[in-house]
Short mmCIF file of C-alpha atoms in Angstrom, two decimals:
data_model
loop_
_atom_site.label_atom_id
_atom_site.label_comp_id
_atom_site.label_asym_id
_atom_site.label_seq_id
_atom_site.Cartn_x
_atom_site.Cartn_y
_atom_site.Cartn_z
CA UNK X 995 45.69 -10.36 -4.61
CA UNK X 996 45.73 -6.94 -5.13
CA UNK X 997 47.56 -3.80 -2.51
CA UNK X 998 45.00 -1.06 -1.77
CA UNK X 999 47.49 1.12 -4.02
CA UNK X 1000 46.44 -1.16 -7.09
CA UNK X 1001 42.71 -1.18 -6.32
CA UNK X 1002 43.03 2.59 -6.00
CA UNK X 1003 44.03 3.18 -9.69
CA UNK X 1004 42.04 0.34 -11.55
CA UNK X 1005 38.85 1.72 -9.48
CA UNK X 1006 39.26 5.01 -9.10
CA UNK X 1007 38.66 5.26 -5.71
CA UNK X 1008 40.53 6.93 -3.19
CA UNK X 1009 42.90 5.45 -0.58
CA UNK X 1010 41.50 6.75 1.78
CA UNK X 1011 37.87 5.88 1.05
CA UNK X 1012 38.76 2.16 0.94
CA UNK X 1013 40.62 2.34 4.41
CA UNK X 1014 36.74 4.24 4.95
CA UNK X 1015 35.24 1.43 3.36
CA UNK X 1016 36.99 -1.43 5.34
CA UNK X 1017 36.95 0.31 8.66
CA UNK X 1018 33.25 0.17 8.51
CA UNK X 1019 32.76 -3.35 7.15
CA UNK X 1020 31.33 -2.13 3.54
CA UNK X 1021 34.51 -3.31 1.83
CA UNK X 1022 36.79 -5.66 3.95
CA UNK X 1023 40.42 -6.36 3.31
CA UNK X 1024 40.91 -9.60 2.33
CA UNK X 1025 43.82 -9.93 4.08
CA UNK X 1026 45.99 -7.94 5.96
CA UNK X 1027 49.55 -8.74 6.20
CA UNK X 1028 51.81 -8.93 9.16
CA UNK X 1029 53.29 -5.56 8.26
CA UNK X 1030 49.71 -4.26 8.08
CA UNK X 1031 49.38 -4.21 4.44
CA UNK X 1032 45.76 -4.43 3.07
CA UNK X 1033 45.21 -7.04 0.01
CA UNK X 1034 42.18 -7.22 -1.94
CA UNK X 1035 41.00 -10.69 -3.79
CA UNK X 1036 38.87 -10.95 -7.11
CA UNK X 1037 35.56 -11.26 -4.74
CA UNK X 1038 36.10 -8.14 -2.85
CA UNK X 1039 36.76 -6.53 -6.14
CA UNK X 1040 33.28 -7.81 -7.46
CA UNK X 1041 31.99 -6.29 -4.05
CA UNK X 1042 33.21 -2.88 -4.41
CA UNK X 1043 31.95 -2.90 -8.66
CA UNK X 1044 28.51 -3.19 -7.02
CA UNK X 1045 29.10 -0.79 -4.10
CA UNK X 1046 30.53 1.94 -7.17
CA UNK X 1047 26.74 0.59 -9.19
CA UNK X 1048 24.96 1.36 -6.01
CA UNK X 1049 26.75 5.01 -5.14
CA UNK X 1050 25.31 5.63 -8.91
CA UNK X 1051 22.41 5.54 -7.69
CA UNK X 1052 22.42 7.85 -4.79
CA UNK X 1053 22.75 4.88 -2.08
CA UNK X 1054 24.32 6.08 1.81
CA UNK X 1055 27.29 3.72 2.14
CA UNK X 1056 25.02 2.34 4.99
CA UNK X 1057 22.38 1.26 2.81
CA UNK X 1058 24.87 0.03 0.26
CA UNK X 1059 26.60 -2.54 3.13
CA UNK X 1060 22.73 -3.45 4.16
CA UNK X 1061 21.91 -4.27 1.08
CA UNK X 1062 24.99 -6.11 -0.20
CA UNK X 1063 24.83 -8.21 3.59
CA UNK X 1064 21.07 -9.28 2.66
CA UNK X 1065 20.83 -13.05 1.78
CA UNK X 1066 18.26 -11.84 -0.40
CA UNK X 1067 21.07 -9.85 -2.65
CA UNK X 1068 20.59 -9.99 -6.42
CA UNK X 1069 23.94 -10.35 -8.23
CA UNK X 1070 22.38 -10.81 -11.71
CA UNK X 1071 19.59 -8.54 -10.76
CA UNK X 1072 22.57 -5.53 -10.30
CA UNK X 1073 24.22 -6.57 -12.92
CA UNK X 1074 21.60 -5.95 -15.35
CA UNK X 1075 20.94 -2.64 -13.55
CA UNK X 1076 24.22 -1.30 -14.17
CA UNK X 1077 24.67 -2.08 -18.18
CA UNK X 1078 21.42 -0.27 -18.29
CA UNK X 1079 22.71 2.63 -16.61
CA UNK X 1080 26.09 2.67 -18.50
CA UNK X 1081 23.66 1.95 -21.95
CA UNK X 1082 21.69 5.35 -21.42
CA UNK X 1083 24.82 7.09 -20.25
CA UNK X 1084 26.54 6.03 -23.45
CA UNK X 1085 23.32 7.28 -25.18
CA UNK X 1086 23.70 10.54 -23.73
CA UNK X 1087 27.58 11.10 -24.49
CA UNK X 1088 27.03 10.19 -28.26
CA UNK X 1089 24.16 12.86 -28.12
CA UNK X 1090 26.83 15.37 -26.94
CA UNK X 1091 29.69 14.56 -28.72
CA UNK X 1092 27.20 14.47 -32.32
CA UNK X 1093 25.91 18.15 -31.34
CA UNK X 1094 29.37 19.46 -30.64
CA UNK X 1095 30.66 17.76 -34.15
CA UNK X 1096 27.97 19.51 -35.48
CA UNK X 1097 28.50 23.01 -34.13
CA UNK X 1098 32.29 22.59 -34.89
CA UNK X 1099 31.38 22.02 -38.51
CA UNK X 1100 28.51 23.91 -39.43
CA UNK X 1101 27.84 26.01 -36.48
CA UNK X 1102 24.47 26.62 -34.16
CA UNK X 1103 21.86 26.17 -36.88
CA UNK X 1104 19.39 25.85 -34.03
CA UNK X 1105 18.94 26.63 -30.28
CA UNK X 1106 17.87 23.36 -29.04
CA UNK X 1107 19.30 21.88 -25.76
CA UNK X 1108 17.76 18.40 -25.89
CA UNK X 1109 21.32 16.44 -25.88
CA UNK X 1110 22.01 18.24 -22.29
CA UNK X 1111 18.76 16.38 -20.79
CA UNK X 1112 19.46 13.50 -18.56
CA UNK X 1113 16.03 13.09 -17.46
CA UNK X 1114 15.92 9.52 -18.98
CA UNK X 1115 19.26 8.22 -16.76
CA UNK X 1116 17.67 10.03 -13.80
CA UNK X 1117 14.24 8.11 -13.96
CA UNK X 1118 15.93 4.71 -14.53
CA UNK X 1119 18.57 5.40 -11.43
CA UNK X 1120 15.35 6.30 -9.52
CA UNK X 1121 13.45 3.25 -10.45
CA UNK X 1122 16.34 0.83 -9.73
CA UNK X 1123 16.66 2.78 -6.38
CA UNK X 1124 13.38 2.16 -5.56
CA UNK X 1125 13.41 -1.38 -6.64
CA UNK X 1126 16.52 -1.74 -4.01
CA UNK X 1127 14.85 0.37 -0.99
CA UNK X 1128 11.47 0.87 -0.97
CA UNK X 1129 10.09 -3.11 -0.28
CA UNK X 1130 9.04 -4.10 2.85
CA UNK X 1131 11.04 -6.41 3.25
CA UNK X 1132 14.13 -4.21 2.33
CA UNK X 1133 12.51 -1.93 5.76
CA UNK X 1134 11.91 -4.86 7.42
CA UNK X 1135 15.28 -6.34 7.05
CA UNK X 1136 16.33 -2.63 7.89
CA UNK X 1137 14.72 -2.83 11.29
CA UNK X 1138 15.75 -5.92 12.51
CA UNK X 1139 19.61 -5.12 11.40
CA UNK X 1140 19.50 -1.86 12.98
CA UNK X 1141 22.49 -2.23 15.58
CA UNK X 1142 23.44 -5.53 14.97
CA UNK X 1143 26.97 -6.50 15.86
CA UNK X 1144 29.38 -7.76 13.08
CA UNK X 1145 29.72 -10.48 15.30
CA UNK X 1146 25.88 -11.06 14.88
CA UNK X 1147 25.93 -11.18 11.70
CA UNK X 1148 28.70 -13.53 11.35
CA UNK X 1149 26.90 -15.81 13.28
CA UNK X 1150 23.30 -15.92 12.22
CA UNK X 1151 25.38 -16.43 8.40
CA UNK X 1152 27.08 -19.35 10.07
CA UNK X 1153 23.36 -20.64 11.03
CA UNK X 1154 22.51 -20.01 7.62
CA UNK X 1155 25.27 -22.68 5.94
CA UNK X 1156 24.92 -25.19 8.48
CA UNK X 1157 21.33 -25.49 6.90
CA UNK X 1158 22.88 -25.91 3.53
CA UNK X 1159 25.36 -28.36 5.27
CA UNK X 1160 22.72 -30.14 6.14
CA UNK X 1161 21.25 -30.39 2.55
CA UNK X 1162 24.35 -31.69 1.51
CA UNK X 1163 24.38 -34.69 4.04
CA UNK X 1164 20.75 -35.70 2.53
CA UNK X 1165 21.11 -34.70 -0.98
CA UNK X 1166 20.74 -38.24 -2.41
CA UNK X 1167 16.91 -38.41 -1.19
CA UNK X 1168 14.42 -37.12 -2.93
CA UNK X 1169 13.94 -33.23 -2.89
CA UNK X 1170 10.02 -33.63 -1.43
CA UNK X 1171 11.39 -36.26 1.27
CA UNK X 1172 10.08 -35.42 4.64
CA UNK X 1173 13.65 -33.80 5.79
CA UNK X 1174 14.50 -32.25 2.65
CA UNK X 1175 11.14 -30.31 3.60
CA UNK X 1176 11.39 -29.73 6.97
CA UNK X 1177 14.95 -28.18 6.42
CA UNK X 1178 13.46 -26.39 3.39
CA UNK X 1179 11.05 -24.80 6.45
CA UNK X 1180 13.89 -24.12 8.19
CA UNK X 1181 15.74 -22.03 6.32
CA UNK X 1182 12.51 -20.29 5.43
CA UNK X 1183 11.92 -19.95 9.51
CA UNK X 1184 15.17 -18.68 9.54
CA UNK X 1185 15.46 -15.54 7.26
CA UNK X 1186 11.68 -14.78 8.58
CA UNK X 1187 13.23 -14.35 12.13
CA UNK X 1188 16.70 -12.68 11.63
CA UNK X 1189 15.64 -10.87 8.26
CA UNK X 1190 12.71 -10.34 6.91
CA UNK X 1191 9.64 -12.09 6.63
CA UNK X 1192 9.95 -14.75 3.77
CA UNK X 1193 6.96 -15.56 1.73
CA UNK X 1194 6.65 -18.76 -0.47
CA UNK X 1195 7.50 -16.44 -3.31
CA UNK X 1196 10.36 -14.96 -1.79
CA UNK X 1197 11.39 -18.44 -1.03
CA UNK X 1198 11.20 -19.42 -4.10
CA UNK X 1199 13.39 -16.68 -5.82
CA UNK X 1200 15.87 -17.34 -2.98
CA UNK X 1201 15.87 -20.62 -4.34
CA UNK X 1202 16.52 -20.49 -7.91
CA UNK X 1203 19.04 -17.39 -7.16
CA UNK X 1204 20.76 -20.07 -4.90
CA UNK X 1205 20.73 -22.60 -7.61
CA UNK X 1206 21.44 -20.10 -10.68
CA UNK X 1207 24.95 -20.11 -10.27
CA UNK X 1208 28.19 -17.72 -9.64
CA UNK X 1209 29.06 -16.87 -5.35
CA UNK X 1210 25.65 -18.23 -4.22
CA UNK X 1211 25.92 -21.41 -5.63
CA UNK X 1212 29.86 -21.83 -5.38
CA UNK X 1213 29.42 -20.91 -1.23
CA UNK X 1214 26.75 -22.96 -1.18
CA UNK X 1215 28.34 -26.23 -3.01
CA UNK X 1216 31.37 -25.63 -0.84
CA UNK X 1217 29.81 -26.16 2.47
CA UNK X 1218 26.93 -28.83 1.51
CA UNK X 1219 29.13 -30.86 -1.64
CA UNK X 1220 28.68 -30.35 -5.56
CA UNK X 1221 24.94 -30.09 -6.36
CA UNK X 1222 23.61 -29.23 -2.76
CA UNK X 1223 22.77 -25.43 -3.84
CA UNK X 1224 20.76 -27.34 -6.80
CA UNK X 1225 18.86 -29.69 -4.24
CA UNK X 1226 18.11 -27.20 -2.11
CA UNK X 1227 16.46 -25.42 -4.42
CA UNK X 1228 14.40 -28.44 -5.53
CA UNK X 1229 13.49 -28.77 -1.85
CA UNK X 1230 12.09 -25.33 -1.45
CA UNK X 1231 9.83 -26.10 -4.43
CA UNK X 1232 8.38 -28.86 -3.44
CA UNK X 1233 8.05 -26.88 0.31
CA UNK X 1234 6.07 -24.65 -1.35
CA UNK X 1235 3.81 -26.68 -3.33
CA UNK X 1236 2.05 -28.38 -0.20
#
């Protein structure tokens, strides 16, 4: 566990933006001690690497907590996004630091300005902006969240894990039994009420991003028993082949 003095230097963020951060529920203490000292664990560091990925790219700290809350949240997805990012930003560093070698050691030979253009790390942070914020099921999921009590929230995830719980009670049947299906439909039922609306296909990426491993999968295992994430997964296939 970490004080929020630590997590301010290794992240560069201020002090007073996490108190900011946890007052509004984008970045939680982990714990907070009895003499009211905040403490941060390895997962809500992981959580504020992505919220520091998705202030990159121009996100309001509201749409960064919306997004991060979603069950439909892409680790891997992010991930990728922001070694891309860091890959053209390293790109256009090198560019710099070879022009000003060059002008150190045999002066302006030419007037061109084409290491100063960031246009390329501006159209990818737009793309993977628009890949975050501009589905309708990112509005939808927008509009149905729009005032919704922490307490909400807490609860309808609750919901959400007794389903896998309930996976992990009937994991020894066959993934196209009759109740591995109908709790398959469930779940789907469920993020189509209190999210957005889930399509087969969205089901089905839900599905292998619950079974792909890292949080999803560990959560997931934790409430239901080793290999429930996996089952479920198996379930939602066969769900959505009939």
């Amino acid at each position: 566990m970490m004080t929020v003095h630590e997590v301010s230097k290794i992240s560069g963020v201020s002090i007073r933006a996490l108190h900011h951060y946890d007052k509004i529920g984008l970045l939680p203490a982990t714990e907070v001690t009895k003499a009211g000292y905040r403490l941060y664990d390895d997962k809500a560091l992981e959580r504020l690497q992505h919220i520091l990925l998705f202030k990159e790219l121009e996100f309001s700290l509201k749409e960064i907590k919306d997004i991060l809350d979603s069950p439909g949240f892409d680790r891997s997805k992010a991930l990728e996004q922001q070694i891309q990012l860091l890959e053209l930003r390293k790109e256009h560093l090198q560019n710099l630091i070879d022009l000003a070698w060059g002008i150190k050691t045999i002066g302006v030979k030419n007037m061109s300005f084409e290491a100063f253009d960031t246009k390329k790390i501006d159209e990818y942070a737009a793309k993977a902006k628009a890949s975050w914020g501009q589905t309708d099921a990112y509005k939808e999921y927008e509009q149905k969240s729009e005032g919704r009590t922490k307490e909400v929230q807490q609860k309808l995830n609750i919901e959400m894990m007794d389903i896998f719980a309930q996976f992990g009670k009937i994991k020894d049947q066959k993934p196209d039994s009759e109740e591995a299906i109908r709790l398959a439909k469930k779940l789907q039922d469920h993020i189509t009420e209190n999210y957005y609306t889930c399509t087969n296909e969205i089901l089905q990426s839900l599905g292998e991003m619950y079974a792909g491993g890292g949080d999803f999968t560990d959560n997931i295992d934790k409430v239901g028993g080793t290999g429930t994430a996996f089952f479920a997964n198996e379930a939602i296939k066969a769900l959505c082949k009939k």
